Coordinates of C-alpha atoms in Angstrom, one line a residue:
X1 CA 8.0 111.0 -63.0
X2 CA 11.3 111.0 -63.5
X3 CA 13.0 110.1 -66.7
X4 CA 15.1 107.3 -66.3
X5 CA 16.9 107.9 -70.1
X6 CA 17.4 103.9 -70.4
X7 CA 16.1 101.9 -73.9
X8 CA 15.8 98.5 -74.5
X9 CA 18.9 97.0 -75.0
X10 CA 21.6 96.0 -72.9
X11 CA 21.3 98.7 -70.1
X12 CA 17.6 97.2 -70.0
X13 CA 19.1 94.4 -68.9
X14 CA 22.3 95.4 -67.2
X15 CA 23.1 94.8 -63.2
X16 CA 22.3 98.4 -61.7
X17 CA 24.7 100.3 -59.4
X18 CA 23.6 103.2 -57.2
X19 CA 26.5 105.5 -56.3
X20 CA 24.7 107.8 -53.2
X21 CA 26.4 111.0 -53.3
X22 CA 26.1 114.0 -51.0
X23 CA 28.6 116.5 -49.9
X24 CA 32.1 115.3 -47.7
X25 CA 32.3 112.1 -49.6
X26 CA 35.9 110.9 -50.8
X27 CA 36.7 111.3 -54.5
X28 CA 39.0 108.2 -54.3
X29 CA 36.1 106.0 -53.4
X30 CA 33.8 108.3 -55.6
X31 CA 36.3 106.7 -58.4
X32 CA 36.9 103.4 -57.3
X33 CA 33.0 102.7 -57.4
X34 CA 33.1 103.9 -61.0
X35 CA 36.3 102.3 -62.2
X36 CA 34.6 98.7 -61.2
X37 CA 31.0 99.4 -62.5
X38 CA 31.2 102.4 -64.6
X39 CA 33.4 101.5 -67.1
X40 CA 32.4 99.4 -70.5
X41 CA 34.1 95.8 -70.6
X42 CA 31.7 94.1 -72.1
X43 CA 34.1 93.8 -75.3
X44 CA 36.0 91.6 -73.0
X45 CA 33.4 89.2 -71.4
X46 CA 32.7 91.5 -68.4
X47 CA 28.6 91.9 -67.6
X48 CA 26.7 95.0 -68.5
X49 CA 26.2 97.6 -65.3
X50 CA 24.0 100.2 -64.9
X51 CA 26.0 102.7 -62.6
X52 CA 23.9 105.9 -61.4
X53 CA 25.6 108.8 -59.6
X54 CA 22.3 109.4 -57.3
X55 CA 22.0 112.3 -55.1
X56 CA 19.1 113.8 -53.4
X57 CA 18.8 116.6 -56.1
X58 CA 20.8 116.8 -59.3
X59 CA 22.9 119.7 -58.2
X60 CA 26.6 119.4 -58.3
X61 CA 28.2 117.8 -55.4
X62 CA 31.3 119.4 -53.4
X63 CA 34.1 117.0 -53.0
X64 CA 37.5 118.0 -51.7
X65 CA 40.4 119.6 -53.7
X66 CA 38.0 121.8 -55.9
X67 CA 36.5 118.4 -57.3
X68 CA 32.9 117.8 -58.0
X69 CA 30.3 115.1 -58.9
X70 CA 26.9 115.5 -61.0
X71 CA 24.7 113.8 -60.0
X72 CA 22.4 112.1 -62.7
X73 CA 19.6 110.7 -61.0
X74 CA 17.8 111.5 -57.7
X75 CA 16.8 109.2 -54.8
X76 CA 13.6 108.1 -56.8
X77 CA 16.0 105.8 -58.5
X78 CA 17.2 103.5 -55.6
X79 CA 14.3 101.5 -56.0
X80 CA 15.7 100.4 -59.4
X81 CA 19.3 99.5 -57.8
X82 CA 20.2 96.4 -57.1
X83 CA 23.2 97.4 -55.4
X84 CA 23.7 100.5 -53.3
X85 CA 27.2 101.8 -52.7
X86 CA 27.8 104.2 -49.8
X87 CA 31.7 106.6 -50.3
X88 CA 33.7 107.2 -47.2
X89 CA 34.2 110.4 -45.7
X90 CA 36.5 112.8 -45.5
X91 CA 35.3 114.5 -42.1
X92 CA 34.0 110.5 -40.6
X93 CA 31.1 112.0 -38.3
X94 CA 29.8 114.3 -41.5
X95 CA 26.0 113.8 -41.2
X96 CA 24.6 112.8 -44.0
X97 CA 21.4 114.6 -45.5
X98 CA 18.1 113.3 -43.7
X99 CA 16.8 112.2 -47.2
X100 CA 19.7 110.2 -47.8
X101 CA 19.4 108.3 -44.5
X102 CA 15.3 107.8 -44.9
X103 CA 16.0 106.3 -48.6
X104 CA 18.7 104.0 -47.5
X105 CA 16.4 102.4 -44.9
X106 CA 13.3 102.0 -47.0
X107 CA 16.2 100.2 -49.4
X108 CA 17.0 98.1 -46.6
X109 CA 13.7 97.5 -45.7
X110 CA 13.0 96.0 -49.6
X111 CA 16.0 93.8 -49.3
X112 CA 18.4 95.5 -51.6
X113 CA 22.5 94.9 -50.9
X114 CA 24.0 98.5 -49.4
X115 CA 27.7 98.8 -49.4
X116 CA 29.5 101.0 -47.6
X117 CA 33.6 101.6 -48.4
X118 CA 35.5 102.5 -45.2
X119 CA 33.8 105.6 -43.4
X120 CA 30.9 105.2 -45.4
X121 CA 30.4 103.0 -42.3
X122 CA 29.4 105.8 -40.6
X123 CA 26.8 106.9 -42.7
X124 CA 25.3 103.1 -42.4
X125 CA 25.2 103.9 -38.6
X126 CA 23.5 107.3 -38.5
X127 CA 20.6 105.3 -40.4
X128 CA 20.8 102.9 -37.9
X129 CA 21.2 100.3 -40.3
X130 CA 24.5 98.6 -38.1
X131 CA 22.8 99.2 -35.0
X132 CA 23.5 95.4 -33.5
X133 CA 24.9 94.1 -36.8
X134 CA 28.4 93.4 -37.2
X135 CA 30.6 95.9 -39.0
X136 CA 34.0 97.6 -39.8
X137 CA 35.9 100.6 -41.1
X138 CA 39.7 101.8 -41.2
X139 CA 41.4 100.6 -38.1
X140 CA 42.5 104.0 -37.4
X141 CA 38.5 105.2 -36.9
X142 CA 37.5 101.5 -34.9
X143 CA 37.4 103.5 -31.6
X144 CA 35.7 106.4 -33.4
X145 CA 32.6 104.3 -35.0
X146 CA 32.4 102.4 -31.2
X147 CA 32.1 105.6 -29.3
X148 CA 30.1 107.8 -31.4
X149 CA 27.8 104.2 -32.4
X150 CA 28.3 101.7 -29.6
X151 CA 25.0 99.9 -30.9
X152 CA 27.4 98.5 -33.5
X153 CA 29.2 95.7 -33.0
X154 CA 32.7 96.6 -34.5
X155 CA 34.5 94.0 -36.0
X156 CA 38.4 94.6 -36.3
X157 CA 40.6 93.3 -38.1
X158 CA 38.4 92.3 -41.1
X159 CA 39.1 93.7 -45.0
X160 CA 35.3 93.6 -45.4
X161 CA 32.3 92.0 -43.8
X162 CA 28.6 91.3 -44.2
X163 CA 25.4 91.5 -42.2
X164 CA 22.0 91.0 -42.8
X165 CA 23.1 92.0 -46.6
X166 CA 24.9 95.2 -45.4
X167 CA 28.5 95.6 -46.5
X168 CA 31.2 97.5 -45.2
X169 CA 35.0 98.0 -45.6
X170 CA 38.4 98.7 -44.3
X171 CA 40.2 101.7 -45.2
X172 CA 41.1 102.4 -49.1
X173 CA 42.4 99.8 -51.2
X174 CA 39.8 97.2 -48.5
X175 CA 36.9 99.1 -50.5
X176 CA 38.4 97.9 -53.9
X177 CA 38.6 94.4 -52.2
X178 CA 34.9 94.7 -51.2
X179 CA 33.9 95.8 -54.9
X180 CA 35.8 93.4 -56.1
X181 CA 34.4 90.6 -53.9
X182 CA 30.4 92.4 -54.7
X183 CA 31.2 92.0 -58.3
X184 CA 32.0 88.3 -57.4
X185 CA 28.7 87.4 -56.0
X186 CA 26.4 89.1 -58.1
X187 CA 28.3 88.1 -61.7
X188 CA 30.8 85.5 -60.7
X189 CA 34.5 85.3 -60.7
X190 CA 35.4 85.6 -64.3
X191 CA 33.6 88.6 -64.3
X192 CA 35.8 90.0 -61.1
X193 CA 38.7 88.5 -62.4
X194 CA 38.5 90.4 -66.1
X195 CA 37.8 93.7 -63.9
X196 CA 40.7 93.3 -61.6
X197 CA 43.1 92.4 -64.2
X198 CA 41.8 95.9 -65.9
X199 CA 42.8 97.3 -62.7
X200 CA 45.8 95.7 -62.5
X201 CA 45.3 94.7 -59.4
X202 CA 44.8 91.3 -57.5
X203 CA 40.8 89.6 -57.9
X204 CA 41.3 88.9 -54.2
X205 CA 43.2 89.1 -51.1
X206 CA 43.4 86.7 -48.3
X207 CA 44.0 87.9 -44.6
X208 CA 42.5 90.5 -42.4
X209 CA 43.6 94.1 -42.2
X210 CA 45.4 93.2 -39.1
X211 CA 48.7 92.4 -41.5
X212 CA 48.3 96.3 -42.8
X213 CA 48.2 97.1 -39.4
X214 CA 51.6 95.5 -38.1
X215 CA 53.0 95.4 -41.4
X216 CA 52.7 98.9 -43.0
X217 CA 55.3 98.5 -45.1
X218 CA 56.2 95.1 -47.9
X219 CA 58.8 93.1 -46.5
X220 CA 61.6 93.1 -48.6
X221 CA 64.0 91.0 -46.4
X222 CA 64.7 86.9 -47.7
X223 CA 62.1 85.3 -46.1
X224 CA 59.5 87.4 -48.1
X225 CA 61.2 87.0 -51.3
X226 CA 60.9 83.3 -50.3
X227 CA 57.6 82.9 -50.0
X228 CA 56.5 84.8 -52.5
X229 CA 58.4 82.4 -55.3
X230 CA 57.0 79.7 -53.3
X231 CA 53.5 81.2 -53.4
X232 CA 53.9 81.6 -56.8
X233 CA 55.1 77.8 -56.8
X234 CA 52.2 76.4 -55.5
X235 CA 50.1 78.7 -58.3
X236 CA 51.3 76.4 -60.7
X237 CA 51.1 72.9 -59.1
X238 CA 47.7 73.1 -57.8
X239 CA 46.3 70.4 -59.4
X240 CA 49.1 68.3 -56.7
X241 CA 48.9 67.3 -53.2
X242 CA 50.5 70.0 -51.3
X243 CA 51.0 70.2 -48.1
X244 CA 52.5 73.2 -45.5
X245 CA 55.8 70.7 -44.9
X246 CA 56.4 70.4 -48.8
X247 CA 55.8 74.3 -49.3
X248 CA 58.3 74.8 -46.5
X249 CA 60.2 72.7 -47.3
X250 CA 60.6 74.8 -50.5
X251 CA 61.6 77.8 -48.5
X252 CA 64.5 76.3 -46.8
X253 CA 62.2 76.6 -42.9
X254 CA 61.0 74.4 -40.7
X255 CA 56.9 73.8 -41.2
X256 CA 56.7 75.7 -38.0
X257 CA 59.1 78.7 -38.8
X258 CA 57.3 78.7 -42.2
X259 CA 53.9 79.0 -41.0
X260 CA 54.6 81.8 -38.6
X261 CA 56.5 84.0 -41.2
X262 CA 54.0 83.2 -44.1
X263 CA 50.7 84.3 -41.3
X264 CA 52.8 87.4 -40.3
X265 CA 53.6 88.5 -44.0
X266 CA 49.6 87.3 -45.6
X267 CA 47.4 87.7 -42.5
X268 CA 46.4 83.9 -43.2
X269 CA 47.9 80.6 -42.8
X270 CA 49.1 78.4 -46.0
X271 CA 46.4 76.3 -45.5
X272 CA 43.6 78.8 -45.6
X273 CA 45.4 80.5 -48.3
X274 CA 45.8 77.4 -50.2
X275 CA 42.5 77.2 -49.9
X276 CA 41.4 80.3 -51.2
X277 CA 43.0 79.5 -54.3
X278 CA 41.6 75.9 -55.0
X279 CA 38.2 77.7 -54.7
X280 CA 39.0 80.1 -56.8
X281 CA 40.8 77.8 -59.7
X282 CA 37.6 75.7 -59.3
X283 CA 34.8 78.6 -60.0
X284 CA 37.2 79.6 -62.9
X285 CA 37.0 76.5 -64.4
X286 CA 32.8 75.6 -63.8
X287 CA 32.4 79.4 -65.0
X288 CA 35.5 78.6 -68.4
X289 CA 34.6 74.6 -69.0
X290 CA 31.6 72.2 -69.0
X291 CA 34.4 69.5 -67.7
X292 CA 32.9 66.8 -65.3
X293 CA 32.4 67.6 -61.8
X294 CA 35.6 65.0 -60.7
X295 CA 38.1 66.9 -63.1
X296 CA 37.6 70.0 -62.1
X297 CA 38.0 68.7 -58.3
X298 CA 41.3 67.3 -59.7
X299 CA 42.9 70.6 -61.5
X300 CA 41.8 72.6 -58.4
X301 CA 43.7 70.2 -56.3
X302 CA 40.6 69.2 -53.9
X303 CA 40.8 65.3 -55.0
X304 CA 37.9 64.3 -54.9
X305 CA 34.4 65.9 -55.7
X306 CA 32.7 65.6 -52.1
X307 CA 35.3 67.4 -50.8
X308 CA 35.1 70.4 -53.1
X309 CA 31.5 70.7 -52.9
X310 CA 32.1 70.4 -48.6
X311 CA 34.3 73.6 -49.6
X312 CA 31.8 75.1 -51.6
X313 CA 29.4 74.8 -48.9
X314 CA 31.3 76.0 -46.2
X315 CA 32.8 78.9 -47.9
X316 CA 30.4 79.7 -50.4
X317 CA 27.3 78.5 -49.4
X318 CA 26.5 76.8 -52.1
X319 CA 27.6 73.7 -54.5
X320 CA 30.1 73.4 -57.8
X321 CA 26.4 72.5 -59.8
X322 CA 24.3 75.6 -58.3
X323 CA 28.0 77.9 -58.9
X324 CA 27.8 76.7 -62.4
X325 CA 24.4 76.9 -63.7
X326 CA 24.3 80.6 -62.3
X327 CA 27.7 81.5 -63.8
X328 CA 29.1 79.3 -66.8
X329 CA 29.4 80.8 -69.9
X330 CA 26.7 79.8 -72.7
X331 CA 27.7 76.1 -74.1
X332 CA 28.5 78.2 -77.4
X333 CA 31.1 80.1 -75.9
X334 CA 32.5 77.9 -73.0
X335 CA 35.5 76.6 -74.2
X336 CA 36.4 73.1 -72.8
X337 CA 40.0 73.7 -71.0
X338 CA 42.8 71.5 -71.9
X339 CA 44.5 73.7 -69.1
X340 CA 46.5 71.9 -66.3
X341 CA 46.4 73.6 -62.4
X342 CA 48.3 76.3 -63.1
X343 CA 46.8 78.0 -65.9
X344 CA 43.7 78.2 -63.1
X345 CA 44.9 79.5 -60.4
X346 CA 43.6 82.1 -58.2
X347 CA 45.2 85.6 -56.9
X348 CA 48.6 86.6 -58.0
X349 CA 51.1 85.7 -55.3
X350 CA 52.7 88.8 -55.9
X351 CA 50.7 91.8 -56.5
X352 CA 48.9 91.8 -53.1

C-alpha cells in the first residue's frame, strides 16, 4: 500500500488537488496549477489544499527547456482527489501513457471533477472522456481537436467550459481563469479572491476568448482609456441604479456607440458585465457579513432580494441562503460590514 505521508491535522482535512503528470506537459501550466493550490495561504484566510504531483511511477518527468517534475505520488492516489487537473501540451497530439488514460476514466466514472488547461484537452479526448460533450482549447488548435476528435463538440470562443463535471480551457492565462473559477466553486469567492490578489491578477474575467482573438493587443486609444475609468466608475457606485445610458453617458458616447466599443474591448456587453459584478459583490458580502438578505441585495445593487436570488439561480444555480451557509465565515470571525458598494465590488476594471 502506498504511503500517503499525510497526519491528522489540516492536510487531513484539506481540499485535495491531483496534478497528472507524464512526459510533453507544459511547465507553465505545471506551475500555474501549483501557484493556485500548492502554495500555503492559510495565514491569510485562504483554505487548506492538498496538491499531489501524481504520475504513473515516481520517476522524474521530462518537461521542456531541461526542466523536470518529481512526481510524489502514483495513480493509486487519484482516488483520494477531489479535483483532477490535466497540463497542456507542448506537442497537442502527444499520447498520453495508457495508464494515465484508464485512471482518468475510472475517475470519471466515480464522479470526481477533471480539469483540463488548454491542450490538456486533448488528453481528455484520447480517454474519450469529451467524446459528445462540449469542450474547448486555444483557438489556434480548435480545427486541430475537431479533426483529430470530431466526436467532440468544440465550443469556440469560450475562456473555459464545463460538461458532465469535465473542465477545459482556452489557451494560457484561460487556464489561470479556469483555476481560478475551480477554486471558486469548491471554496467560495473569498477564497479565489485572496489567491488572485496573491497573483496579482484579476479573480475573474468576463467575455469569451473571441476578444483575445480580434484584439491581440490592449487598446490604448481614448475610448479604452474611457471605459476603463468608467468601468472603474461603476466599481464604486454599485450599490446605485445604473444603467448602459448613464455609464455612457459618462464616456462622452451615444448608448449605442458605447455598447459596441465596450463588447469589442471586454468580449461582453455592460449589462452582462455589470452583472458579473453585482454577483460577485453579493457572494463577497454573504461569505464577509451576516447582514440581512435585503441589504446585501441593496450594496450589490440588485434592489431587491427576489431579484438577486433570480440571479443566483440563473447564474449560479443556487440561492444567496444555500451560497452562504456553504461559504460564510464562522459567526466568530465574520465581521459585520459597514462597507458601502464599492468597497465590494467584483473584478478590477483594469487589470484584465
Amino acid at each position: 500500500m502506498e504511503n500517503t505521508g499525510e497526519k491528522s491535522g489540516v492536510k487531513e482535512h484539506a481540499y485535495r488537488v491531483a496534478l497528472v503528470a507524464f512526459p510533453g506537459i507544459r511547465a507553465f501550466d505545471v506551475s500555474v496549477i501549483t501557484e493556485v493550490w500548492g502554495t500555503d495561504r492559510t495565514a491569510r484566510g485562504a483554505p487548506a489544499f492538498d496538491l499531489r504531483r501524481v504520475a504513473p511511477d515516481t520517476t522524474p518527468v521530462p518537461m521542456r527547456g531541461g526542466l523536470t517534475l518529481l512526481p510524489d505520488r502514483t495513480l493509486d492516489w487519484l482516488p483520494r482527489a477531489d479535483l483532477i487537473v490535466i497540463p497542456g501540451l507542448d506537442d497537442h497530439l502527444t499520447s498520453a501513457p495508457t495508464p494515465v488514460l484508464d485512471a482518468l476514466r475510472r475517475a470519471h466514472t466515480r464522479g470526481t471533477t477533471i480539469a483540463a488547461l488548454c491542450g490538456g484537452a486533448f488528453t481528455l479526448a484520447q480517454a474519450g472522456l469529451l467524446d459528445g460533450r462540449r469542450a474547448i482549447t486555444h483557438w489556434n488548435l480548435i480545427d486541430l481537436l475537431r479533426a483529430h476528435h470530431p466526436q467532440v463538440t468544440v465550443v469556440p470562443d469560450a475562456l473555459f467550459i464545463e460538461d458532465d463535471n469535465i473542465w477545459t480551457a482556452a489557451g494560457t492565462a484561460a487556464g489561470i481563469d479556469l483555476c481560478l473559477h475551480l477554486v471558486r466553486q469548491a471554496n467560495g469567492a473569498e477564497a479565489a479572491a485572496t489567491i488572485a490578489r496573491s497573483m496579482v491578477t484579476a479573480p475573474f474575467r468576463t467575455g469569451t476568448q473571441a476578444q483575445f482573438i480580434e484584439h491581440p493587443t490592449p487598446r490604448t486609444d481614448r475610448d479604452s482609456d474611457a471605459l476603463a475609468a468608467v468601468r472603474e466608475h461603476a466599481l464604486r457606485h454599485l450599490h446605485e441604479p445604473l444603467t448602459v445610458a448613464d455609464l455612457a453617458a459618462r464616456a462622452g458616447m451615444s448608448a449605442r456607440s458605447f455598447a459596441r466599443h465596450f463588447t469589442a474591448e471586454t468580449g461582453t456587453t455592460p449589462l452582462r458585465w455589470l452583472l458579473d459584478q453585482r454577483i460577485a459583490a453579493a457572494q463577497k458580502l454573504l461569505e464577509r457579513t451576516d447582514l440581512p438578505m435585503p441589504e446585501v441585495a441593496r450594496r450589490a445593487g440588485f434592489g431587491s432580494e427576489v431579484t438577486m436570488r433570480q440571479h443566483f439561480a440563473s447564474r449560479l444555480a443556487t440561492s444567496p441562503r444555500a451560497y452562504r451557509a456553504a461559504f460564510s465565515a464562522t459567526p466568530s470571525t465574520a465581521p459585520v460590514s459597514t462597507a458601502t458598494g464599492s468597497e465590494v465590488a467584483g473584478s478590477s476594471p483594469i487589470a484584465r
